[in-house]
Amino acid sequence: MKYYLTTPIYYVNAAPHIGHAYTTIAADTIKRWKRMQGFDVVLTTGTDEHGQKIERAAAAAGKTPQQFTDIISAEFQRQWEILGLSVDRFQRTTAPSHVVQVQDLFRRCLENGFIYKGSYTGQYCVFDELYVNDAKPGDPCPECGRTTETVSEENYYFKLSAFQQKLLDLYEKQTDFILPETRRNEVLAFV
């Protein structure tokens, strides 16, 4: 039986730290435990190489974003090897294969009416990559305390509402679909 496990994809605005190691070690431990139970386990991790944080870190280092992410992403992979972690797939969001897959998925969603263009203006924390709903210009981020920035942008949005009933039906019929159970209400509120 297959068991698919993934870590978060890590931001490459700085070298890996103990939190990245902790998360990946925990995932590797689960992988090894599930393998001992007879599962065919696949562990995926990788790096998210887009965003203002990364752009700013690259500029501060005097590098292009691609040069900077190449260096930091390689450091993540090197650390997993040093720690003896058994990662099956390491995915970079700038990898050509990933770019092609995302473009194909985006195109199909757009053609089927599941992507729409809209605009947004609000307070944003670059450090946490978090929109702060109730903040006024210059208010601190509730997560880290740094000053939020006013952001206005045109963007593409996924029309999750088109799948709402189908998802709710799935969660009702297959009660173990959302695990751990403690996250059930959080997922239901999102849908």
PDB file of C-alpha atoms in Angstrom:
ATOM      1  CA  MET A   1       0.000   0.000   0.000  1.00  0.00           C
ATOM      2  CA  LYS A   2       1.278   3.495  -0.891  1.00  0.00           C
ATOM      3  CA  TYR A   3       1.943   6.101   1.769  1.00  0.00           C
ATOM      4  CA  TYR A   4       2.733   9.595   0.522  1.00  0.00           C
ATOM      5  CA  LEU A   5       4.368  12.043   2.906  1.00  0.00           C
ATOM      6  CA  THR A   6       5.534  15.596   2.346  1.00  0.00           C
ATOM      7  CA  THR A   7       7.147  18.359   4.327  1.00  0.00           C
ATOM      8  CA  PRO A   8       6.323  21.991   3.703  1.00  0.00           C
ATOM      9  CA  ILE A   9       8.266  23.380   0.789  1.00  0.00           C
ATOM     10  CA  TYR A  10      10.837  25.617   2.394  1.00  0.00           C
ATOM     11  CA  TYR A  11      11.443  29.274   1.531  1.00  0.00           C
ATOM     12  CA  VAL A  12      14.989  29.837   0.356  1.00  0.00           C
ATOM     13  CA  ASN A  13      15.442  33.386   1.601  1.00  0.00           C
ATOM     14  CA  ALA A  14      18.149  32.088   3.954  1.00  0.00           C
ATOM     15  CA  ALA A  15      20.118  28.922   4.680  1.00  0.00           C
ATOM     16  CA  PRO A  16      18.340  26.010   6.374  1.00  0.00           C
ATOM     17  CA  HIS A  17      18.024  26.208  10.154  1.00  0.00           C
ATOM     18  CA  ILE A  18      17.117  23.903  13.023  1.00  0.00           C
ATOM     19  CA  GLY A  19      13.371  24.225  12.349  1.00  0.00           C
ATOM     20  CA  HIS A  20      13.805  22.964   8.788  1.00  0.00           C
ATOM     21  CA  ALA A  21      15.939  20.099  10.061  1.00  0.00           C
ATOM     22  CA  TYR A  22      13.421  19.210  12.781  1.00  0.00           C
ATOM     23  CA  THR A  23      10.530  19.035  10.315  1.00  0.00           C
ATOM     24  CA  THR A  24      12.446  16.958   7.786  1.00  0.00           C
ATOM     25  CA  ILE A  25      13.853  14.608  10.442  1.00  0.00           C
ATOM     26  CA  ALA A  26      10.306  14.069  11.753  1.00  0.00           C
ATOM     27  CA  ALA A  27       9.071  13.281   8.230  1.00  0.00           C
ATOM     28  CA  ASP A  28      11.986  10.901   7.646  1.00  0.00           C
ATOM     29  CA  THR A  29      11.226   9.164  10.946  1.00  0.00           C
ATOM     30  CA  ILE A  30       7.593   8.669   9.936  1.00  0.00           C
ATOM     31  CA  LYS A  31       8.740   7.369   6.552  1.00  0.00           C
ATOM     32  CA  ARG A  32      11.009   4.772   8.167  1.00  0.00           C
ATOM     33  CA  TRP A  33       8.312   3.718  10.639  1.00  0.00           C
ATOM     34  CA  LYS A  34       5.695   3.318   7.879  1.00  0.00           C
ATOM     35  CA  ARG A  35       8.178   1.364   5.761  1.00  0.00           C
ATOM     36  CA  MET A  36       8.716  -1.044   8.696  1.00  0.00           C
ATOM     37  CA  GLN A  37       4.930  -1.497   8.725  1.00  0.00           C
ATOM     38  CA  GLY A  38       5.067  -2.626   5.095  1.00  0.00           C
ATOM     39  CA  PHE A  39       4.024   0.578   3.325  1.00  0.00           C
ATOM     40  CA  ASP A  40       5.590   1.713   0.061  1.00  0.00           C
ATOM     41  CA  VAL A  41       6.525   5.213   1.263  1.00  0.00           C
ATOM     42  CA  VAL A  42       7.401   8.253  -0.825  1.00  0.00           C
ATOM     43  CA  LEU A  43       8.825  11.305   0.976  1.00  0.00           C
ATOM     44  CA  THR A  44       8.833  14.607  -0.892  1.00  0.00           C
ATOM     45  CA  THR A  45      10.321  17.903   0.154  1.00  0.00           C
ATOM     46  CA  GLY A  46      11.607  20.909  -1.712  1.00  0.00           C
ATOM     47  CA  THR A  47      11.996  24.637  -1.929  1.00  0.00           C
ATOM     48  CA  ASP A  48       9.624  27.500  -2.708  1.00  0.00           C
ATOM     49  CA  GLU A  49      11.710  29.908  -4.735  1.00  0.00           C
ATOM     50  CA  HIS A  50       9.255  32.739  -5.332  1.00  0.00           C
ATOM     51  CA  GLY A  51       8.201  35.752  -3.313  1.00  0.00           C
ATOM     52  CA  GLN A  52       9.230  39.159  -2.125  1.00  0.00           C
ATOM     53  CA  LYS A  53      11.259  37.758   0.770  1.00  0.00           C
ATOM     54  CA  ILE A  54      13.440  35.843  -1.630  1.00  0.00           C
ATOM     55  CA  GLU A  55      13.716  38.730  -4.073  1.00  0.00           C
ATOM     56  CA  ARG A  56      14.840  41.040  -1.246  1.00  0.00           C
ATOM     57  CA  ALA A  57      17.302  38.512   0.195  1.00  0.00           C
ATOM     58  CA  ALA A  58      18.846  37.997  -3.266  1.00  0.00           C
ATOM     59  CA  ALA A  59      19.219  41.746  -3.794  1.00  0.00           C
ATOM     60  CA  ALA A  60      20.861  42.126  -0.375  1.00  0.00           C
ATOM     61  CA  ALA A  61      23.336  39.386  -1.341  1.00  0.00           C
ATOM     62  CA  GLY A  62      24.055  41.072  -4.686  1.00  0.00           C
ATOM     63  CA  LYS A  63      22.645  38.173  -6.697  1.00  0.00           C
ATOM     64  CA  THR A  64      19.753  37.581  -9.060  1.00  0.00           C
ATOM     65  CA  PRO A  65      16.864  35.639  -7.513  1.00  0.00           C
ATOM     66  CA  GLN A  66      17.783  32.549  -9.584  1.00  0.00           C
ATOM     67  CA  GLN A  67      21.466  32.690  -8.568  1.00  0.00           C
ATOM     68  CA  PHE A  68      20.485  33.107  -4.942  1.00  0.00           C
ATOM     69  CA  THR A  69      17.910  30.283  -4.946  1.00  0.00           C
ATOM     70  CA  ASP A  70      20.345  27.934  -6.712  1.00  0.00           C
ATOM     71  CA  ILE A  71      22.813  28.400  -3.845  1.00  0.00           C
ATOM     72  CA  ILE A  72      20.315  28.115  -0.992  1.00  0.00           C
ATOM     73  CA  SER A  73      18.346  25.229  -2.498  1.00  0.00           C
ATOM     74  CA  ALA A  74      21.575  23.257  -2.955  1.00  0.00           C
ATOM     75  CA  GLU A  75      22.354  23.897   0.722  1.00  0.00           C
ATOM     76  CA  PHE A  76      19.007  22.372   1.742  1.00  0.00           C
ATOM     77  CA  GLN A  77      19.784  19.245  -0.283  1.00  0.00           C
ATOM     78  CA  ARG A  78      23.313  19.061   1.152  1.00  0.00           C
ATOM     79  CA  GLN A  79      21.999  19.307   4.724  1.00  0.00           C
ATOM     80  CA  TRP A  80      19.565  16.420   4.201  1.00  0.00           C
ATOM     81  CA  GLU A  81      22.465  14.289   2.911  1.00  0.00           C
ATOM     82  CA  ILE A  82      24.672  15.236   5.881  1.00  0.00           C
ATOM     83  CA  LEU A  83      21.844  14.306   8.269  1.00  0.00           C
ATOM     84  CA  GLY A  84      21.340  10.967   6.484  1.00  0.00           C
ATOM     85  CA  LEU A  85      17.733  11.714   5.585  1.00  0.00           C
ATOM     86  CA  SER A  86      16.122   9.582   2.916  1.00  0.00           C
ATOM     87  CA  VAL A  87      14.241  12.027   0.681  1.00  0.00           C
ATOM     88  CA  ASP A  88      12.730  10.431  -2.429  1.00  0.00           C
ATOM     89  CA  ARG A  89      11.782  13.601  -4.285  1.00  0.00           C
ATOM     90  CA  PHE A  90      13.206  17.085  -3.921  1.00  0.00           C
ATOM     91  CA  GLN A  91      11.149  19.616  -5.886  1.00  0.00           C
ATOM     92  CA  ARG A  92      12.208  23.174  -6.645  1.00  0.00           C
ATOM     93  CA  THR A  93       9.458  25.542  -7.772  1.00  0.00           C
ATOM     94  CA  THR A  94      11.851  26.985 -10.370  1.00  0.00           C
ATOM     95  CA  ALA A  95      12.671  23.580 -11.886  1.00  0.00           C
ATOM     96  CA  PRO A  96      11.658  23.478 -15.569  1.00  0.00           C
ATOM     97  CA  SER A  97       9.601  20.296 -15.047  1.00  0.00           C
ATOM     98  CA  HIS A  98       7.670  21.960 -12.220  1.00  0.00           C
ATOM     99  CA  VAL A  99       7.100  25.136 -14.252  1.00  0.00           C
ATOM    100  CA  VAL A 100       5.651  23.105 -17.153  1.00  0.00           C
ATOM    101  CA  GLN A 101       3.311  21.179 -14.826  1.00  0.00           C
ATOM    102  CA  VAL A 102       2.064  24.339 -13.102  1.00  0.00           C
ATOM    103  CA  GLN A 103       1.482  26.073 -16.434  1.00  0.00           C
ATOM    104  CA  ASP A 104      -0.487  23.067 -17.699  1.00  0.00           C
ATOM    105  CA  LEU A 105      -2.632  22.893 -14.545  1.00  0.00           C
ATOM    106  CA  PHE A 106      -3.235  26.656 -14.626  1.00  0.00           C
ATOM    107  CA  ARG A 107      -4.241  26.509 -18.313  1.00  0.00           C
ATOM    108  CA  ARG A 108      -6.706  23.656 -17.711  1.00  0.00           C
ATOM    109  CA  CYS A 109      -8.242  25.398 -14.678  1.00  0.00           C
ATOM    110  CA  LEU A 110      -8.551  28.636 -16.674  1.00  0.00           C
ATOM    111  CA  GLU A 111     -10.186  26.860 -19.628  1.00  0.00           C
ATOM    112  CA  ASN A 112     -12.702  25.204 -17.284  1.00  0.00           C
ATOM    113  CA  GLY A 113     -13.631  28.436 -15.516  1.00  0.00           C
ATOM    114  CA  PHE A 114     -11.937  27.616 -12.206  1.00  0.00           C
ATOM    115  CA  ILE A 115      -9.520  30.554 -12.350  1.00  0.00           C
ATOM    116  CA  TYR A 116     -10.621  34.178 -12.374  1.00  0.00           C
ATOM    117  CA  LYS A 117      -8.822  37.499 -12.274  1.00  0.00           C
ATOM    118  CA  GLY A 118      -9.421  39.904  -9.430  1.00  0.00           C
ATOM    119  CA  SER A 119      -7.691  42.554  -7.418  1.00  0.00           C
ATOM    120  CA  TYR A 120      -6.807  42.990  -3.802  1.00  0.00           C
ATOM    121  CA  THR A 121      -5.690  45.867  -1.613  1.00  0.00           C
ATOM    122  CA  GLY A 122      -4.710  45.283   1.974  1.00  0.00           C
ATOM    123  CA  GLN A 123      -2.018  45.071   4.577  1.00  0.00           C
ATOM    124  CA  TYR A 124       0.699  42.493   3.995  1.00  0.00           C
ATOM    125  CA  CYS A 125       3.606  41.196   6.055  1.00  0.00           C
ATOM    126  CA  VAL A 126       6.450  40.296   3.701  1.00  0.00           C
ATOM    127  CA  PHE A 127       8.328  38.401   6.441  1.00  0.00           C
ATOM    128  CA  ASP A 128       5.413  36.048   7.179  1.00  0.00           C
ATOM    129  CA  GLU A 129       3.932  36.258   3.660  1.00  0.00           C
ATOM    130  CA  LEU A 130       0.637  36.974   5.349  1.00  0.00           C
ATOM    131  CA  TYR A 131      -2.274  39.243   4.507  1.00  0.00           C
ATOM    132  CA  VAL A 132      -3.539  40.881   7.696  1.00  0.00           C
ATOM    133  CA  ASN A 133      -7.286  41.354   7.317  1.00  0.00           C
ATOM    134  CA  ASP A 134      -8.067  43.862  10.049  1.00  0.00           C
ATOM    135  CA  ALA A 135      -4.887  45.953   9.913  1.00  0.00           C
ATOM    136  CA  LYS A 136      -4.609  49.592   8.924  1.00  0.00           C
ATOM    137  CA  PRO A 137      -1.601  51.000   7.021  1.00  0.00           C
ATOM    138  CA  GLY A 138       1.510  50.709   9.167  1.00  0.00           C
ATOM    139  CA  ASP A 139      -0.052  48.382  11.745  1.00  0.00           C
ATOM    140  CA  PRO A 140       2.199  45.616  13.062  1.00  0.00           C
ATOM    141  CA  CYS A 141       1.837  42.044  11.871  1.00  0.00           C
ATOM    142  CA  PRO A 142       0.046  39.983  14.554  1.00  0.00           C
ATOM    143  CA  GLU A 143       2.483  37.099  13.980  1.00  0.00           C
ATOM    144  CA  CYS A 144       5.901  38.775  14.077  1.00  0.00           C
ATOM    145  CA  GLY A 145       5.281  42.422  15.030  1.00  0.00           C
ATOM    146  CA  ARG A 146       6.972  43.843  11.932  1.00  0.00           C
ATOM    147  CA  THR A 147       5.286  46.730  10.148  1.00  0.00           C
ATOM    148  CA  THR A 148       2.818  45.667   7.462  1.00  0.00           C
ATOM    149  CA  GLU A 149       2.931  47.164   3.981  1.00  0.00           C
ATOM    150  CA  THR A 150      -0.055  48.270   1.911  1.00  0.00           C
ATOM    151  CA  VAL A 151      -0.248  46.059  -1.155  1.00  0.00           C
ATOM    152  CA  SER A 152      -2.491  46.498  -4.176  1.00  0.00           C
ATOM    153  CA  GLU A 153      -2.284  43.829  -6.795  1.00  0.00           C
ATOM    154  CA  GLU A 154      -4.156  42.195  -9.580  1.00  0.00           C
ATOM    155  CA  ASN A 155      -4.060  38.444  -9.231  1.00  0.00           C
ATOM    156  CA  TYR A 156      -5.552  35.153 -10.340  1.00  0.00           C
ATOM    157  CA  TYR A 157      -7.781  33.275  -7.911  1.00  0.00           C
ATOM    158  CA  PHE A 158      -8.909  29.647  -7.763  1.00  0.00           C
ATOM    159  CA  LYS A 159     -12.674  29.214  -7.627  1.00  0.00           C
ATOM    160  CA  LEU A 160     -12.843  26.772  -4.713  1.00  0.00           C
ATOM    161  CA  SER A 161     -16.584  27.424  -4.382  1.00  0.00           C
ATOM    162  CA  ALA A 162     -17.106  25.360  -7.560  1.00  0.00           C
ATOM    163  CA  PHE A 163     -15.971  22.294  -5.586  1.00  0.00           C
ATOM    164  CA  GLN A 164     -17.518  23.082  -2.207  1.00  0.00           C
ATOM    165  CA  GLN A 165     -20.376  20.575  -2.225  1.00  0.00           C
ATOM    166  CA  LYS A 166     -18.271  17.828  -3.793  1.00  0.00           C
ATOM    167  CA  LEU A 167     -15.633  18.286  -1.088  1.00  0.00           C
ATOM    168  CA  LEU A 168     -18.169  18.385   1.743  1.00  0.00           C
ATOM    169  CA  ASP A 169     -19.789  15.188   0.415  1.00  0.00           C
ATOM    170  CA  LEU A 170     -16.384  13.504   0.250  1.00  0.00           C
ATOM    171  CA  TYR A 171     -15.525  14.503   3.822  1.00  0.00           C
ATOM    172  CA  GLU A 172     -18.883  13.184   5.041  1.00  0.00           C
ATOM    173  CA  LYS A 173     -18.665   9.855   3.181  1.00  0.00           C
ATOM    174  CA  GLN A 174     -14.995   9.229   3.871  1.00  0.00           C
ATOM    175  CA  THR A 175     -14.653  10.327   7.484  1.00  0.00           C
ATOM    176  CA  ASP A 176     -10.937   9.488   7.636  1.00  0.00           C
ATOM    177  CA  PHE A 177     -10.093  11.685   4.640  1.00  0.00           C
ATOM    178  CA  ILE A 178      -9.028  14.578   6.887  1.00  0.00           C
ATOM    179  CA  LEU A 179      -6.306  13.495   9.272  1.00  0.00           C
ATOM    180  CA  PRO A 180      -5.525  14.205  11.957  1.00  0.00           C
ATOM    181  CA  GLU A 181      -9.119  14.474  13.116  1.00  0.00           C
ATOM    182  CA  THR A 182      -8.209  17.578  15.135  1.00  0.00           C
ATOM    183  CA  ARG A 183      -7.886  19.479  11.827  1.00  0.00           C
ATOM    184  CA  ARG A 184     -11.359  18.540  10.574  1.00  0.00           C
ATOM    185  CA  ASN A 185     -13.153  21.735  11.692  1.00  0.00           C
ATOM    186  CA  GLU A 186     -10.329  23.887  10.331  1.00  0.00           C
ATOM    187  CA  VAL A 187     -10.625  22.279   6.881  1.00  0.00           C
ATOM    188  CA  LEU A 188     -14.421  22.427   6.898  1.00  0.00           C
ATOM    189  CA  ALA A 189     -14.348  26.133   7.773  1.00  0.00           C
ATOM    190  CA  PHE A 190     -11.981  26.775   4.886  1.00  0.00           C
ATOM    191  CA  VAL A 191     -14.187  24.993   2.348  1.00  0.00           C
TER     192      VAL A 191
END
